[in-house]
Amino acid sequence: MRKRNLFILPVLSCLLALPASADWQYSGVYVGDGWYEDDGSRFVLSVRGGASMGFGSIKNKVGGLATDLYRGPNGEIQTVGYCEQNDCSDWEYAGFVEWSDLPSDKDLDSFSFAAGASVGWIMPNQPQWRFEAGWDHISKSDYNASPMFSGDATIQGGALSGATLSLESGSVNSEITTDVISIMAFYDFYSGLQKPLAAAIPYVGFGLGYADTKTVLNLSDPYGDISYQGELAQYGEVVDGAIEFYKSEYSTSNVAGLLALGVSYGVTETMFFDFGARLMYIPRVKWELSNEDGSKHREFFDAENLIYANIMLGLRFEF
């Protein structure tokens, strides 16, 4: 038993000596006699959360869809959907309109919540610069519009060819969720190799990312036009001649641009409060109809030049 204890003692001595001689807990270069020269480099870990506002221009992407119009005995104009439900046998064919001519009735203007986390590194001998790889999640927000499209369309063919008619089309209830993986460079405005404590330190940041945006689309037809388009029958169930559209999901991938502005406040040498804004630019996000099993899709509308403005509070650790 004593021999066993004697064998363990040298092993324990080596284990204790390793941390004593290691220099991983110091940032910089070992000079000698227990002194280290700090070059300002640090490992960075941060978490954040806050509110997000999204803005985008909604564009009609229905493509070559057209619907027939009929003029009644009293001069009223109705779509083919109305005539499917009523007797229009003595009505006059007025012509047809292209639904792609109608602009969207409402742009994207949403509010949701955002959260994120980053890891990175502060540059040695230039500690004002830090580089971070991050993830940001913008939670689900709604885009609802009824009518979806609204405006003036030119009638083609038929008795009213060339006339202009004010029309409304479609109603949507939809959702949008976005995740962004990014690489960013930040510059902290201070002098020296060590950040000051109990002082506001402004910063700016910029970078690029990969954005994955999921959209969910529920389309209905209160105006009696879209649900009678035969080429859309595969994207819903036909009931009494009208299409009841399936709930559709689609994911859009983009390269995103990011810009950050903010201020940090040092509580200790390793912990900083961070309050700032992150702007994320995404070129285009699609809403598409899908068939029952999601194997086929057809673009219906999209949001172009989508911008997220995230106001966030976080904690950053530098060690």
XYZ file of N, CA, C and O in Angstrom, residues 41-195:
620
model
N -4.646 40.897 -27.307
C -5.492 39.910 -27.974
C -6.374 39.187 -26.956
O -5.966 38.948 -25.816
N -7.587 38.858 -27.365
C -8.542 38.196 -26.483
C -9.447 37.283 -27.306
O -9.709 37.524 -28.483
N -9.966 36.253 -26.661
C -11.051 35.448 -27.200
C -12.359 36.122 -26.818
O -12.500 36.619 -25.695
N -13.323 36.177 -27.737
C -14.575 36.906 -27.529
C -15.759 35.947 -27.598
O -15.837 35.099 -28.496
N -16.678 36.097 -26.667
C -17.940 35.367 -26.663
C -19.044 36.346 -26.308
O -18.929 37.070 -25.313
N -20.105 36.405 -27.104
C -21.177 37.361 -26.828
C -22.540 36.745 -27.095
O -22.691 35.867 -27.954
N -23.533 37.230 -26.345
C -24.938 36.866 -26.544
C -25.750 38.154 -26.535
O -25.357 39.146 -25.905
N -26.908 38.146 -27.224
C -27.706 39.370 -27.342
C -29.161 39.025 -27.638
O -29.476 37.922 -28.095
N -30.023 40.000 -27.376
C -31.439 39.833 -27.667
C -32.112 41.187 -27.735
O -31.622 42.175 -27.174
N -33.253 41.250 -28.427
C -33.947 42.528 -28.546
C -35.088 42.471 -29.531
O -35.675 41.413 -29.782
N -35.404 43.610 -30.117
C -36.528 43.755 -31.037
C -36.029 43.901 -32.472
O -34.915 44.382 -32.710
N -36.871 43.497 -33.421
C -36.511 43.577 -34.831
C -37.676 44.164 -35.625
O -38.835 43.788 -35.414
N -37.352 45.081 -36.513
C -38.345 45.649 -37.427
C -37.917 45.347 -38.858
O -36.762 45.577 -39.221
N -38.851 44.807 -39.649
C -38.550 44.432 -41.020
C -39.321 45.280 -42.016
O -40.505 45.589 -41.808
N -38.649 45.654 -43.107
C -39.258 46.478 -44.143
C -38.872 45.907 -45.509
O -37.710 45.582 -45.739
N -39.850 45.800 -46.400
C -39.568 45.304 -47.731
C -40.649 45.708 -48.712
O -41.800 45.959 -48.337
N -40.283 45.773 -49.984
C -41.207 46.145 -51.043
C -41.828 44.880 -51.644
O -41.118 44.041 -52.209
N -43.149 44.712 -51.492
C -43.836 43.520 -51.987
C -44.137 43.671 -53.480
O -44.685 44.686 -53.922
N -43.759 42.644 -54.247
C -43.940 42.655 -55.697
C -44.829 41.494 -56.141
O -44.696 40.368 -55.655
N -45.720 41.771 -57.088
C -46.601 40.780 -57.686
C -45.785 39.870 -58.604
O -45.138 40.334 -59.536
N -45.824 38.546 -58.363
C -45.083 37.590 -59.186
C -45.987 36.457 -59.679
O -45.519 35.338 -59.889
N -47.275 36.743 -59.875
C -48.203 35.686 -60.270
C -47.960 35.214 -61.705
O -48.402 34.136 -62.094
N -47.259 36.015 -62.510
C -46.965 35.591 -63.878
C -48.196 35.672 -64.773
O -49.094 36.479 -64.573
N -48.270 34.788 -65.762
C -49.294 34.883 -66.801
C -50.665 34.378 -66.409
O -51.238 33.547 -67.123
N -51.199 34.832 -65.281
C -52.561 34.477 -64.908
C -53.524 35.538 -65.422
O -53.268 36.734 -65.287
N -54.628 35.092 -66.009
C -55.654 36.015 -66.512
C -57.018 35.479 -66.116
O -57.197 34.275 -65.908
N -57.971 36.367 -66.005
C -59.331 35.940 -65.686
C -60.317 36.654 -66.599
O -60.103 37.804 -67.009
N -61.390 35.949 -66.921
C -62.417 36.494 -67.809
C -63.395 37.369 -67.034
O -63.692 37.117 -65.858
N -63.907 38.401 -67.729
C -64.882 39.321 -67.154
C -66.159 39.296 -67.982
O -66.116 39.102 -69.207
N -67.277 39.512 -67.311
C -68.573 39.528 -67.985
C -69.345 40.766 -67.546
O -69.257 41.198 -66.395
N -70.131 41.324 -68.526
C -70.944 42.503 -68.246
C -72.418 42.103 -68.214
O -72.940 41.509 -69.168
N -73.076 42.452 -67.097
C -74.464 42.078 -66.921
C -75.426 43.032 -67.615
O -75.028 44.062 -68.164
N -76.726 42.701 -67.579
C -77.752 43.531 -68.236
C -77.791 44.968 -67.730
O -78.174 45.878 -68.473
N -77.389 45.175 -66.485
C -77.409 46.517 -65.906
C -76.045 47.210 -65.976
O -75.825 48.234 -65.332
N -75.125 46.619 -66.723
C -73.800 47.212 -66.899
C -72.779 46.816 -65.857
O -71.634 47.263 -65.911
N -73.153 45.973 -64.898
C -72.203 45.557 -63.868
C -71.159 44.608 -64.453
O -71.454 43.825 -65.362
N -69.932 44.678 -63.916
C -68.828 43.832 -64.363
C -68.498 42.835 -63.257
O -68.297 43.227 -62.098
N -68.433 41.564 -63.600
C -68.109 40.522 -62.632
C -67.063 39.576 -63.217
O -66.947 39.429 -64.445
N -66.318 38.924 -62.312
C -65.321 37.950 -62.734
C -65.987 36.614 -63.031
O -67.152 36.374 -62.688
N -65.199 35.727 -63.633
C -65.712 34.405 -63.970
C -66.128 33.645 -62.713
O -67.046 32.820 -62.750
N -65.487 33.948 -61.582
C -65.863 33.283 -60.341
C -67.288 33.584 -59.933
O -68.003 32.705 -59.438
N -67.715 34.802 -60.146
C -69.095 35.174 -59.837
C -70.054 34.387 -60.727
O -71.088 33.879 -60.273
N -69.708 34.268 -61.994
C -70.578 33.576 -62.931
C -70.614 32.072 -62.695
O -71.569 31.397 -63.080
N -69.558 31.528 -62.070
C -69.569 30.114 -61.714
C -70.608 29.840 -60.634
O -71.142 28.733 -60.534
N -70.886 30.843 -59.808
C -71.830 30.682 -58.707
C -73.222 31.210 -59.052
O -74.182 30.955 -58.319
N -73.329 31.949 -60.145
C -74.603 32.550 -60.535
C -74.847 32.332 -62.025
O -73.930 31.993 -62.790
N -76.056 32.546 -62.446
C -76.407 32.353 -63.850
C -76.046 33.590 -64.654
O -76.648 34.652 -64.495
N -75.025 33.451 -65.501
C -74.601 34.577 -66.352
C -74.847 34.251 -67.829
O -74.147 34.773 -68.709
N -75.829 33.399 -68.112
C -76.036 32.953 -69.488
C -76.395 34.092 -70.436
O -76.096 34.031 -71.633
N -77.036 35.138 -69.913
C -77.403 36.264 -70.776
C -76.459 37.461 -70.613
O -76.789 38.567 -71.036
N -75.298 37.221 -69.996
C -74.322 38.296 -69.824
C -73.403 38.365 -71.039
O -73.166 37.369 -71.732
N -72.838 39.529 -71.268
C -71.942 39.750 -72.397
C -70.491 39.553 -71.960
O -70.083 39.996 -70.886
N -69.710 38.856 -72.824
C -68.286 38.687 -72.531
C -67.582 40.024 -72.675
O -67.578 40.630 -73.760
N -66.982 40.514 -71.588
C -66.370 41.845 -71.580
C -64.893 41.821 -71.954
O -64.326 42.843 -72.347
N -64.226 40.677 -71.782
C -62.804 40.570 -72.060
C -62.084 39.906 -70.899
O -62.703 39.257 -70.040
N -60.769 40.059 -70.854
C -59.995 39.462 -69.756
C -58.943 40.456 -69.274
O -58.582 41.413 -69.976
N -58.439 40.234 -68.051
C -57.373 41.065 -67.482
C -56.234 40.168 -67.024
O -56.448 39.023 -66.611
N -55.025 40.690 -67.126
C -53.827 40.018 -66.626
C -53.611 40.439 -65.172
O -53.433 41.624 -64.887
N -53.592 39.473 -64.256
C -53.461 39.817 -62.836
C -52.040 40.278 -62.498
O -51.826 40.922 -61.473
N -51.092 39.971 -63.370
C -49.723 40.445 -63.136
C -49.623 41.957 -63.271
O -48.634 42.561 -62.855
N -50.659 42.593 -63.856
C -50.647 44.058 -63.997
C -50.988 44.776 -62.692
O -50.770 45.988 -62.576
N -51.522 44.052 -61.727
C -51.960 44.689 -60.483
C -50.798 44.791 -59.496
O -50.122 43.799 -59.213
N -50.552 45.958 -58.923
C -49.510 46.083 -57.901
C -49.983 45.550 -56.555
O -51.188 45.368 -56.324
N -49.033 45.283 -55.664
C -49.405 44.855 -54.314
C -50.091 46.004 -53.583
O -49.802 47.174 -53.822
N -50.998 45.647 -52.703
C -51.755 46.665 -51.971
C -51.030 47.126 -50.707
O -51.338 48.180 -50.163
N -50.043 46.332 -50.246
C -49.415 46.629 -48.959
C -47.983 46.103 -48.953
O -47.738 44.949 -49.312
N -47.031 46.946 -48.548
C -45.638 46.512 -48.394
C -45.427 45.851 -47.037
O -46.248 45.991 -46.119
N -44.304 45.144 -46.926
C -43.963 44.478 -45.670
C -43.510 45.497 -44.635
O -42.625 46.313 -44.891
N -44.123 45.444 -43.471
C -43.765 46.322 -42.346
C -44.073 45.533 -41.084
O -45.213 45.508 -40.615
N -43.063 44.859 -40.539
C -43.308 43.880 -39.479
C -42.510 44.198 -38.219
O -41.508 44.915 -38.254
N -42.955 43.627 -37.111
C -42.255 43.722 -35.834
C -42.127 42.317 -35.259
O -43.077 41.533 -35.278
N -40.944 41.996 -34.752
C -40.729 40.697 -34.117
C -39.574 40.817 -33.133
O -39.099 41.918 -32.828
N -39.107 39.694 -32.642
C -38.006 39.666 -31.690
C -36.782 39.006 -32.328
O -36.909 38.208 -33.253
N -35.613 39.368 -31.817
C -34.358 38.856 -32.372
C -33.428 38.416 -31.256
O -33.473 38.959 -30.141
N -32.605 37.438 -31.557
C -31.592 36.960 -30.618
C -30.376 36.511 -31.408
O -30.476 36.201 -32.604
N -29.225 36.484 -30.753
C -28.029 36.070 -31.458
C -26.883 35.738 -30.520
O -26.943 35.997 -29.312
N -25.842 35.168 -31.091
C -24.627 34.834 -30.349
C -23.448 34.887 -31.309
O -23.606 34.690 -32.522
N -22.263 35.174 -30.771
C -21.056 35.279 -31.603
C -19.847 34.758 -30.848
O -19.801 34.796 -29.600
N -18.867 34.296 -31.597
C -17.542 33.985 -31.070
C -16.530 34.699 -31.960
O -16.772 34.901 -33.155
N -15.407 35.084 -31.372
C -14.437 35.810 -32.193
C -13.101 35.982 -31.520
O -12.798 35.340 -30.506
N -12.315 36.903 -32.088
C -10.937 37.112 -31.647
C -10.580 38.581 -31.808
O -10.910 39.204 -32.825
N -9.936 39.148 -30.787
C -9.422 40.514 -30.848
C -7.979 40.459 -31.347
O -7.168 39.665 -30.870
N -7.652 41.313 -32.302
C -6.354 41.268 -32.950
C -5.222 41.623 -31.985
O -5.319 42.597 -31.230
N -4.118 40.880 -31.978
C -2.966 41.234 -31.154
C -2.303 42.519 -31.657
O -2.194 42.747 -32.867
N -1.939 43.374 -30.710
C -1.286 44.652 -30.959
C -2.173 45.666 -31.689
O -1.758 46.799 -31.915
N -3.355 45.257 -32.070
C -4.368 46.165 -32.626
C -5.731 45.795 -32.038
O -6.655 45.385 -32.751
N -5.870 45.920 -30.720
C -7.067 45.397 -30.048
C -8.343 46.194 -30.333
O -9.414 45.796 -29.894
N -8.213 47.314 -31.038
C -9.434 48.016 -31.445
C -10.220 47.202 -32.488
O -11.412 47.405 -32.654
N -9.542 46.292 -33.170
C -10.196 45.465 -34.181
C -10.550 44.100 -33.595
O -9.708 43.441 -32.993
N -11.801 43.701 -33.780
C -12.198 42.347 -33.414
C -13.025 41.742 -34.551
O -13.745 42.436 -35.257
N -12.889 40.437 -34.709
C -13.578 39.714 -35.773
C -14.445 38.628 -35.145
O -13.977 37.888 -34.257
N -15.682 38.538 -35.589
C -16.628 37.620 -34.966
C -17.405 36.836 -36.017
O -17.784 37.376 -37.063
N -17.627 35.557 -35.715
C -18.557 34.725 -36.473
C -19.830 34.633 -35.642
O -19.777 34.285 -34.453
N -20.972 34.965 -36.250
C -22.183 35.068 -35.455
C -23.400 34.430 -36.092
O -23.411 34.100 -37.290
N -24.409 34.268 -35.270
C -25.717 33.766 -35.692
C -26.781 34.680 -35.127
O -26.720 35.059 -33.949
N -27.724 35.096 -35.977
C -28.855 35.915 -35.539
C -30.148 35.265 -36.015
O -30.246 34.829 -37.173
N -31.122 35.242 -35.127
C -32.438 34.671 -35.435
C -33.486 35.763 -35.290
O -33.606 36.371 -34.220
N -34.232 36.019 -36.366
C -35.358 36.955 -36.315
C -36.616 36.117 -36.260
O -36.911 35.350 -37.185
N -37.348 36.218 -35.171
C -38.477 35.332 -34.933
C -39.635 35.627 -35.878
O -39.634 36.614 -36.624
N -40.631 34.773 -35.811
C -41.776 34.830 -36.724
C -42.523 36.151 -36.627
O -42.845 36.625 -35.546
N -42.782 36.750 -37.786
C -43.635 37.926 -37.867
C -44.647 37.702 -38.983
O -44.481 36.819 -39.828
N -45.711 38.497 -38.992
C -46.813 38.285 -39.931
C -46.771 39.275 -41.089
O -46.361 40.430 -40.922
N -47.200 38.794 -42.240
C -47.543 39.682 -43.348
C -48.937 39.270 -43.824
O -49.124 38.192 -44.387
N -49.913 40.119 -43.557
C -51.295 39.858 -43.920
C -51.800 40.997 -44.804
O -51.540 42.162 -44.518
N -52.528 40.648 -45.854
C -53.056 41.671 -46.761
C -54.350 41.181 -47.399
O -54.418 40.049 -47.903
N -55.355 42.016 -47.357
C -56.625 41.729 -48.025
C -57.231 43.054 -48.492
O -57.657 43.860 -47.662
N -57.171 43.369 -49.781
C -56.713 42.508 -50.880
C -55.197 42.416 -50.946
O -54.485 43.275 -50.435
N -54.724 41.357 -51.604
C -53.297 41.207 -51.826
C -52.818 42.161 -52.916
O -51.808 42.842 -52.789
N -53.580 42.202 -54.027
C -53.257 43.088 -55.146
C -54.436 44.020 -55.396
O -55.599 43.628 -55.276
N -54.129 45.251 -55.751
C -55.196 46.225 -55.966
C -54.696 47.310 -56.921
O -53.572 47.801 -56.784
N -55.538 47.691 -57.907
C -55.145 48.748 -58.830
C -55.958 48.724 -60.102
O -56.993 48.034 -60.196
N -55.508 49.465 -61.087
C -56.191 49.562 -62.376
C -55.566 48.593 -63.372
O -54.339 48.509 -63.487
N -56.423 47.868 -64.088
C -55.973 46.922 -65.114
C -56.689 47.231 -66.426
O -57.842 47.667 -66.438
N -56.003 46.986 -67.522
C -56.565 47.214 -68.851
C -57.231 45.941 -69.357
O -56.615 44.864 -69.362
N -58.490 46.059 -69.773
C -59.231 44.916 -70.300
C -58.778 44.648 -71.731
O -58.614 45.563 -72.542
N -58.545 43.366 -72.025
C -58.123 42.959 -73.363
C -59.191 42.041 -73.972
O -59.753 41.184 -73.297
N -59.475 42.238 -75.276
C -60.461 41.412 -75.960
C -61.872 41.713 -75.473
O -62.085 42.422 -74.490
N -62.869 41.162 -76.124
C -64.235 41.317 -75.683
C -64.815 42.696 -75.926
O -64.201 43.571 -76.556
N -65.994 42.933 -75.361
C -66.751 44.154 -75.626
C -66.115 45.390 -75.020
O -66.361 46.505 -75.486
N -65.328 45.221 -73.957
C -64.736 46.378 -73.266
C -63.228 46.473 -73.488
O -62.513 47.035 -72.659
N -62.732 45.926 -74.567
C -61.292 45.945 -74.842
C -60.752 47.375 -74.824
O -61.333 48.282 -75.435
N -59.646 47.574 -74.095
C -59.006 48.876 -73.979
C -59.482 49.703 -72.815
O -58.852 50.704 -72.462
N -60.592 49.297 -72.190
C -61.106 50.030 -71.031
C -60.266 49.701 -69.798
O -59.635 48.644 -69.704
N -60.252 50.632 -68.857
C -59.519 50.436 -67.600
C -60.508 50.137 -66.482
O -61.536 50.812 -66.344
N -60.175 49.121 -65.678
C -61.064 48.693 -64.606
C -60.275 48.606 -63.301
O -59.170 48.056 -63.276
N -60.836 49.160 -62.239
C -60.208 49.072 -60.923
C -60.577 47.733 -60.286
O -61.764 47.414 -60.147
N -59.539 46.951 -59.911
C -59.781 45.585 -59.428
C -59.028 45.318 -58.132
O -58.013 45.959 -57.826
N -59.526 44.335 -57.393
C -58.857 43.812 -56.198
C -58.790 42.305 -56.330
O -59.710 41.680 -56.866
N -57.695 41.722 -55.805
C -57.495 40.286 -56.005
C -56.752 39.674 -54.833
O -55.740 40.207 -54.373
N -57.260 38.534 -54.364
C -56.538 37.707 -53.402
C -56.491 38.253 -51.998
O -56.627 39.447 -51.755
N -56.289 37.342 -51.052
C -56.118 37.692 -49.642
C -55.103 36.720 -49.052
O -55.205 35.507 -49.281
N -54.108 37.241 -48.347
C -53.063 36.367 -47.800
C -52.920 36.562 -46.299
O -53.074 37.660 -45.766
N -52.646 35.446 -45.650
C -52.238 35.419 -44.252
C -50.925 34.658 -44.232
O -50.900 33.467 -44.565
N -49.831 35.332 -43.890
C -48.531 34.686 -44.055
C -47.580 35.037 -42.917
O -47.825 35.948 -42.120
N -46.464 34.271 -42.867
C -45.444 34.439 -41.833
C -44.070 34.446 -42.479
O -43.872 33.903 -43.570
N -43.117 35.053 -41.765
C -41.724 35.098 -42.238
C -40.792 34.954 -41.038
O -40.995 35.581 -39.997
N -39.778 34.083 -41.170
C -38.774 33.842 -40.132
C -37.407 33.795 -40.801
O -37.260 33.184 -41.868
N -36.393 34.412 -40.183
C -35.073 34.516 -40.819
C -33.954 34.142 -39.857
O -33.977 34.521 -38.678
N -32.964 33.399 -40.367
C -31.720 33.106 -39.657
C -30.552 33.582 -40.512
O -30.535 33.355 -41.732
N -29.579 34.226 -39.864
C -28.424 34.770 -40.576
C -27.141 34.286 -39.897
O -26.956 34.477 -38.689
N -26.269 33.637 -40.666
C -24.921 33.271 -40.221
C -23.960 34.264 -40.859
O -23.962 34.438 -42.079
N -23.122 34.913 -40.028
C -22.329 36.025 -40.566
C -20.887 36.008 -40.082
O -20.550 35.383 -39.066
N -20.056 36.716 -40.826
C -18.687 37.051 -40.442
C -18.598 38.570 -40.439
O -18.880 39.214 -41.447
N -18.183 39.158 -39.273
C -18.170 40.608 -39.155
C -16.860 41.105 -38.558
O -16.212 40.409 -37.760
N -16.490 42.312 -38.965
C -15.337 43.018 -38.396
C -15.857 44.224 -37.618
O -16.726 44.959 -38.110
N -15.328 44.437 -36.413
C -15.736 45.558 -35.565
C -14.521 46.417 -35.233
O -13.398 45.905 -35.086
N -14.781 47.723 -35.082
C -13.738 48.639 -34.627
C -14.260 49.371 -33.391
O -15.285 50.056 -33.449
N -13.552 49.200 -32.252
C -13.892 49.873 -30.998
C -13.066 51.148 -30.871
O -11.835 51.121 -31.023
N -13.739 52.259 -30.574
C -13.058 53.553 -30.525
C -12.504 53.824 -29.116
O -13.213 54.307 -28.234
N -11.221 53.474 -28.911
C -10.508 53.797 -27.676
C -9.013 53.731 -27.972
O -8.596 53.209 -29.016
N -8.215 54.229 -27.067
C -6.766 54.237 -27.246
C -6.116 53.258 -26.286
O -6.640 52.984 -25.202
N -4.954 52.742 -26.678
C -4.215 51.845 -25.811
C -4.465 50.392 -26.143
O -5.127 50.045 -27.125
N -3.913 49.513 -25.296
C -4.044 48.086 -25.495
C -5.147 47.464 -24.655
O -5.495 46.308 -24.855
N -5.681 48.212 -23.701
C -6.700 47.651 -22.817
C -7.913 48.572 -22.802
O -7.791 49.793 -22.686
N -9.090 47.985 -22.927
C -10.312 48.774 -22.923
C -10.510 49.437 -21.559
O -10.289 48.801 -20.515
